[in-house]
mmCIF file of C-alpha atoms in Angstrom:
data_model
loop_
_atom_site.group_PDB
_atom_site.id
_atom_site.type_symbol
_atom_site.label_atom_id
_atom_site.label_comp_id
_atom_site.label_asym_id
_atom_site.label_seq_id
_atom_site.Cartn_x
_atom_site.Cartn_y
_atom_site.Cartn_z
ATOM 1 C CA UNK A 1 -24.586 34.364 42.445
ATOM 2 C CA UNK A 2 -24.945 35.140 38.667
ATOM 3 C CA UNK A 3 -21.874 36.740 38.204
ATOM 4 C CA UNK A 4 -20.260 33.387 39.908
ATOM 5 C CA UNK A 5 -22.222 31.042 37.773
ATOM 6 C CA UNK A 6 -21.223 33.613 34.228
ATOM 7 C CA UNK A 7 -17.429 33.274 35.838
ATOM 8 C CA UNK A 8 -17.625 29.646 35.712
ATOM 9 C CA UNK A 9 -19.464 29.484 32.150
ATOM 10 C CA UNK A 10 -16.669 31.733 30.730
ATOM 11 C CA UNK A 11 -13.551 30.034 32.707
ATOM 12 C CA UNK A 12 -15.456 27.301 31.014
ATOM 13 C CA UNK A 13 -15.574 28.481 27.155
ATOM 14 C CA UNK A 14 -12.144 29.232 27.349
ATOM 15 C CA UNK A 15 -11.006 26.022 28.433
ATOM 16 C CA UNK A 16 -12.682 24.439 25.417
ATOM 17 C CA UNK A 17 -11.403 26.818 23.136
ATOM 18 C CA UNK A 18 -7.707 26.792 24.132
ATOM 19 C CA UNK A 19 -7.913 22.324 24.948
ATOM 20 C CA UNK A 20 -8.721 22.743 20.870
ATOM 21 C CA UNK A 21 -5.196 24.093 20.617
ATOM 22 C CA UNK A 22 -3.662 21.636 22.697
ATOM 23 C CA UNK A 23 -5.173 18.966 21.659
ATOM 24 C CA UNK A 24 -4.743 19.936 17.891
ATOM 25 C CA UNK A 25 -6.582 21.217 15.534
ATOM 26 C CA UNK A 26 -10.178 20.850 14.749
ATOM 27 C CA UNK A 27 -11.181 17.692 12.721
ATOM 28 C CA UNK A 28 -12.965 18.025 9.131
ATOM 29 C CA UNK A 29 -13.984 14.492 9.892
ATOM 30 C CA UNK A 30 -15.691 12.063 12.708
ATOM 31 C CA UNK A 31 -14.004 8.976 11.424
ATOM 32 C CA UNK A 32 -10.280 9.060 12.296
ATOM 33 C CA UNK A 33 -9.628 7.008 8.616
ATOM 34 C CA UNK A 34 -10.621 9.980 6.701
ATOM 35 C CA UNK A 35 -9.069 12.463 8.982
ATOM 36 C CA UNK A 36 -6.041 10.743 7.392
ATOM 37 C CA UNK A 37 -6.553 10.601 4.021
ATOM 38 C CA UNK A 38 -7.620 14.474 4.114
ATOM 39 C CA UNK A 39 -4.446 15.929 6.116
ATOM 40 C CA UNK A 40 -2.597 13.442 3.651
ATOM 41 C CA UNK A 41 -3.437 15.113 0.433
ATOM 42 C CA UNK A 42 -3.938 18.903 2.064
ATOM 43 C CA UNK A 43 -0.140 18.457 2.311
ATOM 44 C CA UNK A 44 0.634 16.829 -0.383
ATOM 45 C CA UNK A 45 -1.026 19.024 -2.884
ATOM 46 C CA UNK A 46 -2.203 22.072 -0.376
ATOM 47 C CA UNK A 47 -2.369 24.191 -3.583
ATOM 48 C CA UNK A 48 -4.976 22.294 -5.586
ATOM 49 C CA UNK A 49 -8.030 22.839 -6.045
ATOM 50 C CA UNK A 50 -9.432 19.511 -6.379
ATOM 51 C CA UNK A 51 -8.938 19.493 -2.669
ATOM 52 C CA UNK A 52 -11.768 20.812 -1.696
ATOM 53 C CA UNK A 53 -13.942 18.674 -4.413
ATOM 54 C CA UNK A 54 -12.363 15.618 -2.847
ATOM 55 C CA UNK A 55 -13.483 17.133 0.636
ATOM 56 C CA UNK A 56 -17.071 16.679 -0.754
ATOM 57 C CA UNK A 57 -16.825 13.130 -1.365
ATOM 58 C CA UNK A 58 -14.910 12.582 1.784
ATOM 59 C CA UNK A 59 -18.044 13.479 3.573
ATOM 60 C CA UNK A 60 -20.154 10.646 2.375
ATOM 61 C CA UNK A 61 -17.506 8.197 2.750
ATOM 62 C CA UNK A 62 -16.995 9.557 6.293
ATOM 63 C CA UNK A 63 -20.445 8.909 6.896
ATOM 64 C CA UNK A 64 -20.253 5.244 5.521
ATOM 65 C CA UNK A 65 -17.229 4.325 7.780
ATOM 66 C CA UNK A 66 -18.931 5.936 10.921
ATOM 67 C CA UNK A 67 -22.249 3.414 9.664
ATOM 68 C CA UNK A 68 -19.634 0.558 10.006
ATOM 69 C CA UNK A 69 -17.757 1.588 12.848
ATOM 70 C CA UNK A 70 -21.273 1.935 15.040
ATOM 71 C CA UNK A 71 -23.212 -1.588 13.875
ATOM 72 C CA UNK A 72 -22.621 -4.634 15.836
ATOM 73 C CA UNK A 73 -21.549 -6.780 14.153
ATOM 74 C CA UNK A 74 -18.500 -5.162 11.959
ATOM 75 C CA UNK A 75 -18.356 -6.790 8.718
ATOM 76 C CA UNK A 76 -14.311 -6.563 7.405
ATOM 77 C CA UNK A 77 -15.483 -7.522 3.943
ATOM 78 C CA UNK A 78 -17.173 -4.624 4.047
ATOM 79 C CA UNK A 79 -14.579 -2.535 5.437
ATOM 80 C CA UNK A 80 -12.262 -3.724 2.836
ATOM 81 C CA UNK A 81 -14.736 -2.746 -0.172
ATOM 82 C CA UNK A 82 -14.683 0.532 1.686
ATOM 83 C CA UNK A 83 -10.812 0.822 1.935
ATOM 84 C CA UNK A 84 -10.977 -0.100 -1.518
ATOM 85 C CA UNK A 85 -13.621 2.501 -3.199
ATOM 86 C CA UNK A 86 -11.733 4.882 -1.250
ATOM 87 C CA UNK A 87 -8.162 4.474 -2.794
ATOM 88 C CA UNK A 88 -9.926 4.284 -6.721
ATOM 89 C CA UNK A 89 -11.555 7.978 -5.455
ATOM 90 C CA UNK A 90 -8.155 8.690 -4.382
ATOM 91 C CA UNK A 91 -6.709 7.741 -7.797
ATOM 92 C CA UNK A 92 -9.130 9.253 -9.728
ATOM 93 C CA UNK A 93 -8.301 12.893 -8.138
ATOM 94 C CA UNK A 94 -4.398 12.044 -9.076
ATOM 95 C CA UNK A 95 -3.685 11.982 -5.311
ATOM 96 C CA UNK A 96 -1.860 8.754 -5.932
ATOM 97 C CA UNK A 97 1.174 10.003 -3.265
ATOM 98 C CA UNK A 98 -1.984 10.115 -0.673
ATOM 99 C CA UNK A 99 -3.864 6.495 -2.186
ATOM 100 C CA UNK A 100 -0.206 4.658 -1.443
ATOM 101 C CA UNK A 101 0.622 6.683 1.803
ATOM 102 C CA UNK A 102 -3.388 5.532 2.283
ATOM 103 C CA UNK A 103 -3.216 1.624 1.588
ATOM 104 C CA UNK A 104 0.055 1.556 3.383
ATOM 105 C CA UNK A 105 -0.985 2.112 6.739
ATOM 106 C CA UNK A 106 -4.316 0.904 7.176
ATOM 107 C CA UNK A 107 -3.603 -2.453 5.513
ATOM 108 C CA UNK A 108 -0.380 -3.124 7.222
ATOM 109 C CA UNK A 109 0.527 -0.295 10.223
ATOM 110 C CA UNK A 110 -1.325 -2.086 13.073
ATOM 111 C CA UNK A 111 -1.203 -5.716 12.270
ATOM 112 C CA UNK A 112 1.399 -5.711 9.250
ATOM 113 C CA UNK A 113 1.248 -9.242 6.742
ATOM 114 C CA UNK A 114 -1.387 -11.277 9.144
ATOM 115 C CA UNK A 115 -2.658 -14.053 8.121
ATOM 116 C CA UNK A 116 -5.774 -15.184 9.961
ATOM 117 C CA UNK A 117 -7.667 -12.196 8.582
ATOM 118 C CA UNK A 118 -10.210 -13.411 5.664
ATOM 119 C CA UNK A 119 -9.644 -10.340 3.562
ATOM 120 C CA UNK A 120 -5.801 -11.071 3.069
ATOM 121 C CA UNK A 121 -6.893 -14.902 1.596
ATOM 122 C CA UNK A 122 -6.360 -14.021 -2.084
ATOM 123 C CA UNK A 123 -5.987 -17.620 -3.394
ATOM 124 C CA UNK A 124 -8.357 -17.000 -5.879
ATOM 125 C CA UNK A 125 -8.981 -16.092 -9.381
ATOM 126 C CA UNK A 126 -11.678 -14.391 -9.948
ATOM 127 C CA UNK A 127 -9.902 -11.060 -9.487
ATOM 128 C CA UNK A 128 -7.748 -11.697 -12.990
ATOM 129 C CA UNK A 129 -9.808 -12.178 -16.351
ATOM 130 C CA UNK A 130 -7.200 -12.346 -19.241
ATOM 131 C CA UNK A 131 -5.520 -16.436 -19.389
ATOM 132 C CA UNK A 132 -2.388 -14.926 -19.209
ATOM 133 C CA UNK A 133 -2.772 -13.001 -16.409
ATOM 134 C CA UNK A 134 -4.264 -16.363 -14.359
ATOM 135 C CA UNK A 135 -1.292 -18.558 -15.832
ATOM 136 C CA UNK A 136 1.041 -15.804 -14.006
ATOM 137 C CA UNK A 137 -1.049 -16.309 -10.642
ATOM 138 C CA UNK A 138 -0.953 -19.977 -10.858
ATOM 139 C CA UNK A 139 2.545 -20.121 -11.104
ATOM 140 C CA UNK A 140 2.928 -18.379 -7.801
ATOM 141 C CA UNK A 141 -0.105 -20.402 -5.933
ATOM 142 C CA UNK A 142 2.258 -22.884 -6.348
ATOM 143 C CA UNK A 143 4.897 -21.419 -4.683
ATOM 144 C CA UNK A 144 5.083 -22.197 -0.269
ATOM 145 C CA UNK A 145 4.360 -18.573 0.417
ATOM 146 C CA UNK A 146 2.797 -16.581 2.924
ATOM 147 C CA UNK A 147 -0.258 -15.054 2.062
ATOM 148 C CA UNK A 148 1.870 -11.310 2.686
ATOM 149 C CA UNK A 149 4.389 -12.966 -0.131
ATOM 150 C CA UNK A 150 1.711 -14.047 -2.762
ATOM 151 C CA UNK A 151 0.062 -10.202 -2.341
ATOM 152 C CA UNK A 152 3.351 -8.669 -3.169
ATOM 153 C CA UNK A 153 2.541 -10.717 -7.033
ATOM 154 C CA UNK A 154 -1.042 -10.137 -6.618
ATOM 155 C CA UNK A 155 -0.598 -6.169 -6.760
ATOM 156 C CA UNK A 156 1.776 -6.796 -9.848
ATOM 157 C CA UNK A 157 -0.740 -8.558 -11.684
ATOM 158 C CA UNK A 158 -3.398 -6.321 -10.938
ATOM 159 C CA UNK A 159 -1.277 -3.680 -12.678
ATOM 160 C CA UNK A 160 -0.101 -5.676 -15.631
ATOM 161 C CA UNK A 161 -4.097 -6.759 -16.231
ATOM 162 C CA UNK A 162 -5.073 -3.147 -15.764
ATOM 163 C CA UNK A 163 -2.210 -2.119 -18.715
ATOM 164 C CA UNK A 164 -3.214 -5.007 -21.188
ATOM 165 C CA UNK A 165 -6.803 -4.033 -20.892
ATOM 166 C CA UNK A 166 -5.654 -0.250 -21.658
ATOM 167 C CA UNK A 167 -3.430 -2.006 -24.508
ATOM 168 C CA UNK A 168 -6.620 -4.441 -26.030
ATOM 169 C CA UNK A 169 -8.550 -1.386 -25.834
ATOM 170 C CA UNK A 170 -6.319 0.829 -28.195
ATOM 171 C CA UNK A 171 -5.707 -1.624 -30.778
ATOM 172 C CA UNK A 172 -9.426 -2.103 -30.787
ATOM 173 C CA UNK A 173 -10.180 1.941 -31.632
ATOM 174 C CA UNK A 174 -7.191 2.023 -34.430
ATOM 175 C CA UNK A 175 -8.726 -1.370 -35.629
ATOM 176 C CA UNK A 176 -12.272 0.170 -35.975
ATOM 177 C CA UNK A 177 -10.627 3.301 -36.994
ATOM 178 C CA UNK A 178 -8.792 2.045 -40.393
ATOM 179 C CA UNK A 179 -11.321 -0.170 -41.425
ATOM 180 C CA UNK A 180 -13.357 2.800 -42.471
ATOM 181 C CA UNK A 181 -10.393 3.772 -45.309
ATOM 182 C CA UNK A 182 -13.151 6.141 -47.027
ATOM 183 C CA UNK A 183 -13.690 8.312 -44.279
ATOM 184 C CA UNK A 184 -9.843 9.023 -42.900
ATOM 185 C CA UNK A 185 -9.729 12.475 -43.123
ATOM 186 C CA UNK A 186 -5.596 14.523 -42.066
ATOM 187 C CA UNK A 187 -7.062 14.681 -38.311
ATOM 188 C CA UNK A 188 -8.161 10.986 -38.051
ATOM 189 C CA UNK A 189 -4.817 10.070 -40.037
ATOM 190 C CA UNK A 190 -2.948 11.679 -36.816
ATOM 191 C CA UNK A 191 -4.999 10.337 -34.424
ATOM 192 C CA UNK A 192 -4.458 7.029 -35.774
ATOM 193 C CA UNK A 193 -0.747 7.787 -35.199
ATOM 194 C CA UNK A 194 -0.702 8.682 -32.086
ATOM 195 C CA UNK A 195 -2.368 5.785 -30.546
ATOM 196 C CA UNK A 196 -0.223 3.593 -32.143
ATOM 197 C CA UNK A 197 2.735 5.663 -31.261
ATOM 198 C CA UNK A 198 0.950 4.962 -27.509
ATOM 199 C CA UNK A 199 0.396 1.268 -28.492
ATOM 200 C CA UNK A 200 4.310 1.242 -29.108
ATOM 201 C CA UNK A 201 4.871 2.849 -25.475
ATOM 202 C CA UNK A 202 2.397 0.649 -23.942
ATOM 203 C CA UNK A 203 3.326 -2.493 -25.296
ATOM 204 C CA UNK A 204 7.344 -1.882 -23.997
ATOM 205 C CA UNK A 205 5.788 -1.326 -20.828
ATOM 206 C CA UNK A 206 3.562 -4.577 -20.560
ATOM 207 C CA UNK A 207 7.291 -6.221 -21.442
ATOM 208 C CA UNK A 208 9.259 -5.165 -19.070
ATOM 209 C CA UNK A 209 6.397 -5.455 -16.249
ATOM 210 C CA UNK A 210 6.022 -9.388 -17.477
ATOM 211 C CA UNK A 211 9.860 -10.144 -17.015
ATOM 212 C CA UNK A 212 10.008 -8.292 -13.551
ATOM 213 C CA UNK A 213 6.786 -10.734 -12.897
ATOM 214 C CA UNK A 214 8.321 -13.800 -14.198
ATOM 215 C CA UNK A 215 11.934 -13.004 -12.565
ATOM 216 C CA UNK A 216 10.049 -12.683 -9.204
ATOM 217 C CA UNK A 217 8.149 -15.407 -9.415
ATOM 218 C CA UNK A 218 11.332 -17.167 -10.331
ATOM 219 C CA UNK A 219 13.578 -16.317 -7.434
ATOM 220 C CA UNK A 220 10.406 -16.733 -4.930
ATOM 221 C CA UNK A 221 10.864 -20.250 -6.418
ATOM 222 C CA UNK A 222 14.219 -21.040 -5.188
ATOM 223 C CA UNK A 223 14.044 -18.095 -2.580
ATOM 224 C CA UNK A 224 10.598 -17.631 -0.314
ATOM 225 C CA UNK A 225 11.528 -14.437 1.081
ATOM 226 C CA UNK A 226 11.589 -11.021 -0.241
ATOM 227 C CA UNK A 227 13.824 -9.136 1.840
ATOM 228 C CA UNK A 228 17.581 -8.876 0.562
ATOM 229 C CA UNK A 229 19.116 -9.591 4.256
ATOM 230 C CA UNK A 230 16.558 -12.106 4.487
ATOM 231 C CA UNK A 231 17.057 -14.110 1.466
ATOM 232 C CA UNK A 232 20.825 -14.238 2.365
ATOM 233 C CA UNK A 233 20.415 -15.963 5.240
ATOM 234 C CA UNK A 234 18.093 -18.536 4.283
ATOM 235 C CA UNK A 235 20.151 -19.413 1.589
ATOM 236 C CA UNK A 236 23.170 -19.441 3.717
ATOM 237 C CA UNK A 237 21.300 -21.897 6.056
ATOM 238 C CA UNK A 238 20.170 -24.167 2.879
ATOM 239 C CA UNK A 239 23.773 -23.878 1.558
ATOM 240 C CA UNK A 240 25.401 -25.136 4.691
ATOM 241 C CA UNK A 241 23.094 -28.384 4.866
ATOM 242 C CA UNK A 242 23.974 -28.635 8.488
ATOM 243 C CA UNK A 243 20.268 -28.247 9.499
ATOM 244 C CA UNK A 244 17.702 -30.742 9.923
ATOM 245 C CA UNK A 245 14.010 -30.872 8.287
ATOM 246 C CA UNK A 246 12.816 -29.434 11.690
ATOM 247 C CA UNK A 247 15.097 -27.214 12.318
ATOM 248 C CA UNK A 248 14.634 -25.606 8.701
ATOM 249 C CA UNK A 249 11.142 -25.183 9.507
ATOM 250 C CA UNK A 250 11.959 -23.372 13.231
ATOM 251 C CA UNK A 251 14.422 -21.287 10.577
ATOM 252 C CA UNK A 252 11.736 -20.284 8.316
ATOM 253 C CA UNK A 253 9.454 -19.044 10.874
ATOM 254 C CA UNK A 254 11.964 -17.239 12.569
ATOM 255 C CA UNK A 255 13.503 -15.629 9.201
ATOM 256 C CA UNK A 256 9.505 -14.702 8.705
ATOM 257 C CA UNK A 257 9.784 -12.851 11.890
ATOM 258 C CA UNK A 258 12.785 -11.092 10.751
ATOM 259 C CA UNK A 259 11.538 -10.317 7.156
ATOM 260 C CA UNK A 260 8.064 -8.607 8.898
ATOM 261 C CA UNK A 261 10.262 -6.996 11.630
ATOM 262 C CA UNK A 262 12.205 -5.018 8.499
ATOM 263 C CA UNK A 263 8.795 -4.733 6.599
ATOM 264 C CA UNK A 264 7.034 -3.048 9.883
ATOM 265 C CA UNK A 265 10.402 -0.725 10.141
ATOM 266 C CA UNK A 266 10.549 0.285 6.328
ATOM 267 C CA UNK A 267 6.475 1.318 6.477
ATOM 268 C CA UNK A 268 7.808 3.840 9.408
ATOM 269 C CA UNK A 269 10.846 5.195 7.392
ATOM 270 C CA UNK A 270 8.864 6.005 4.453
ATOM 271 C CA UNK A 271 6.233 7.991 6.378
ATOM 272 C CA UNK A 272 8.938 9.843 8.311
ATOM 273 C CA UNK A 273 11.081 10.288 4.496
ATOM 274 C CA UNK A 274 7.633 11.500 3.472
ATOM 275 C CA UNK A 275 7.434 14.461 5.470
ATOM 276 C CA UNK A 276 11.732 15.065 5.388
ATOM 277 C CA UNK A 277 11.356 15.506 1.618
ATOM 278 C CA UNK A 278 8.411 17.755 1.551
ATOM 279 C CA UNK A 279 10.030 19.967 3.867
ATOM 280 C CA UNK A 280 7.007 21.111 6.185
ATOM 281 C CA UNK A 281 7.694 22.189 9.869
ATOM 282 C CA UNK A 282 4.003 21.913 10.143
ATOM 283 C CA UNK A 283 3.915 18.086 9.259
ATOM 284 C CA UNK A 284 5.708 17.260 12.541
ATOM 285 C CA UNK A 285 2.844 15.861 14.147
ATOM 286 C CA UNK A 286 2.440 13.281 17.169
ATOM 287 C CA UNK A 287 1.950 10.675 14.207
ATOM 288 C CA UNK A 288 5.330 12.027 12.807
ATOM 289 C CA UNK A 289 6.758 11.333 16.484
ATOM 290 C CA UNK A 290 5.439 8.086 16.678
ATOM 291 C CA UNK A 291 6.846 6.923 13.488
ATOM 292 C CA UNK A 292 10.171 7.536 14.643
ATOM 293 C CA UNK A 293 9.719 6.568 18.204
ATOM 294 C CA UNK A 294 8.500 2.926 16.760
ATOM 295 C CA UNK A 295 11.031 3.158 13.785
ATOM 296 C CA UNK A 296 14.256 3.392 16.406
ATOM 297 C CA UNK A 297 12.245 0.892 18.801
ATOM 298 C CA UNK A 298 11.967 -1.379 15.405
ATOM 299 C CA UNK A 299 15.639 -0.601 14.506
ATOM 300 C CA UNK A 300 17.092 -2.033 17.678
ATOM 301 C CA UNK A 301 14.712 -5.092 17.533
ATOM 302 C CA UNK A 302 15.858 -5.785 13.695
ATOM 303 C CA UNK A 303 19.897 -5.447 15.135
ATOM 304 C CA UNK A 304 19.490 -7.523 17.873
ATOM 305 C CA UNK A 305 17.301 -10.716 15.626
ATOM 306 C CA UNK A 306 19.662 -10.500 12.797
ATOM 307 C CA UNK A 307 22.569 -11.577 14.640
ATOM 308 C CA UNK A 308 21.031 -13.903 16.640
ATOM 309 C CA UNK A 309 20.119 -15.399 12.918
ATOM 310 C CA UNK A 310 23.223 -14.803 11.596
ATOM 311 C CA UNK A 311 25.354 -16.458 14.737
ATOM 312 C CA UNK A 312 22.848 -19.281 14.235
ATOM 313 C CA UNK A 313 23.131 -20.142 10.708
ATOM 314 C CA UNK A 314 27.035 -18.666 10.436
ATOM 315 C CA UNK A 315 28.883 -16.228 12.685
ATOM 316 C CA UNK A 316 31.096 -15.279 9.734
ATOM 317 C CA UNK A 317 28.710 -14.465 7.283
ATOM 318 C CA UNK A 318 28.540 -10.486 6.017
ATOM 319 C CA UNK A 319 25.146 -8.501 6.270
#
């Protein structure tokens, strides 16, 4: 009877141990969220040290999202500030491949550019501090877009604040630094020159990040959508004048459709790219497979609504 009842407890043990194997490998964490992020930057920078530091601080987030996950009533605000905190770690440990691979797919993968969710209602401004940086943001709240459209600006601005802050900041130190003439010694006379050397850069960056702003904001103007195929055939159907005020507004929708449709389908190219440039046999995972399962099922969808677009607006026209 014992040596039945040890049979069945080691028939037993194995099964567990080799179901780990088949199942996958062990999870660091309980929360599947942090799973991600973790096999994210182990092979994105499996060499690095600071791996193992950001393990650390993994662990109390993981705790955190489990906290969340568990109470009843799950507060998405919260979850958000979570996401958030999370990608700044992320940053702040250089693992900005992981932060963007991060944001990417747990803001958009399931439900990509909804808009009934209250965290994607960014028609505010207390996120931007500097006038010119709210002027910007006005100019596109008065745009007709989506609230997906307006947070393709939003993240722009966020950027270009972030740099003029940076760019305030310096001129602020060399300010402080020449007034005390007396005191400039050969070392403080080349650090002096070497933040304005970085003013120099800094400023040439802020330029070029305003026009790409302004130019956007300009074509969303004439143009509400941002993908190239997209654009062309709204402004095919706008050209042609041969639809009515209702039917323009069934055309929007359904060109809104279309633009999400190729969103949804670039997220899953990029994540399959991700792995194809890194090289790693080990990276084909069953995510890995479901990327490209959903990017051919997206693929096909994308085919068959374009020309059903195009044939509407103008059989003729060139994709």
């Amino acid at each position: 009877m014992f040596f039945i009842n040890y049979y069945k407890l080691l028939i037993f043990l194995i099964f567990v141990l080799t179901s780990e194997n088949i199942l996958g490998q062990k999870k660091e964490f309980r929360s599947e969220k942090i799973n991600y992020i973790y096999d994210k930057a182990k092979f994105l920078y499996d060499s690095e040290p600071k791996i193992e530091k950001l393990k650390n601080e993994l662990k109390k987030f993981d705790q955190i999202v489990m906290d969340l996950k568990q109470s009843k009533n799950q507060d998405q605000k919260k979850i958000y500030e979570v996401d958030k905190k999370m990608i700044e770690m992320l940053n702040k440990y250089k693992l900005d491949e992981a932060a963007r691979s991060f944001s990417t797919k747990y803001k958009h993968e399931h439900s990509l550019f909804v808009e009934d969710s209250s965290i994607n209602k960014i028609n505010k401004f207390e996120d931007f501090e500097i006038k010119e940086v709210q002027n910007l943001w006005r100019k596109t709240l008065e745009i007709n877009l989506k609230d997906s459209e307006k947070k393709i600006i939003y993240d722009m601005l966020i950027g270009y604040q972030n740099n003029l802050k940076k760019y305030y900041e310096l001129i602020e130190n060399i300010n402080k630094m020449e007034i005390d003439e007396n005191s400039i010694d050969e070392d403080k006379h080349n650090l002096i020159n070497l933040k304005k050397k970085e003013t120099k850069s800094l400023n040439n960056q802020l330029e070029d990040e305003y026009m790409k702003i302004m130019n956007k904001i300009i074509i969303l103007q004439n143009n509400p959508f941002l993908h190239e195929i997209v654009r062309k055939l709204y402004d095919e159907a706008i050209t042609s004048k041969k639809f009515s005020e209702k039917e323009e507004k069934t055309l929007r929708s359904e060109l809104r459709t279309l633009q999400e449709q190729f969103f949804r389908l670039d997220y899953h190219k990029s994540q399959i790219e991700e792995v194809s440039q890194y090289g790693k046999k080990e990276a084909i995972t069953e995510d890995y497979k479901k990327n490209e399962e959903m990017a051919e099922i997206l693929r096909k969808k994308v085919k068959k609504y374009s020309e059903y677009l195009k044939n509407k607006i103008n059989p003729h026209l060139e994709l």
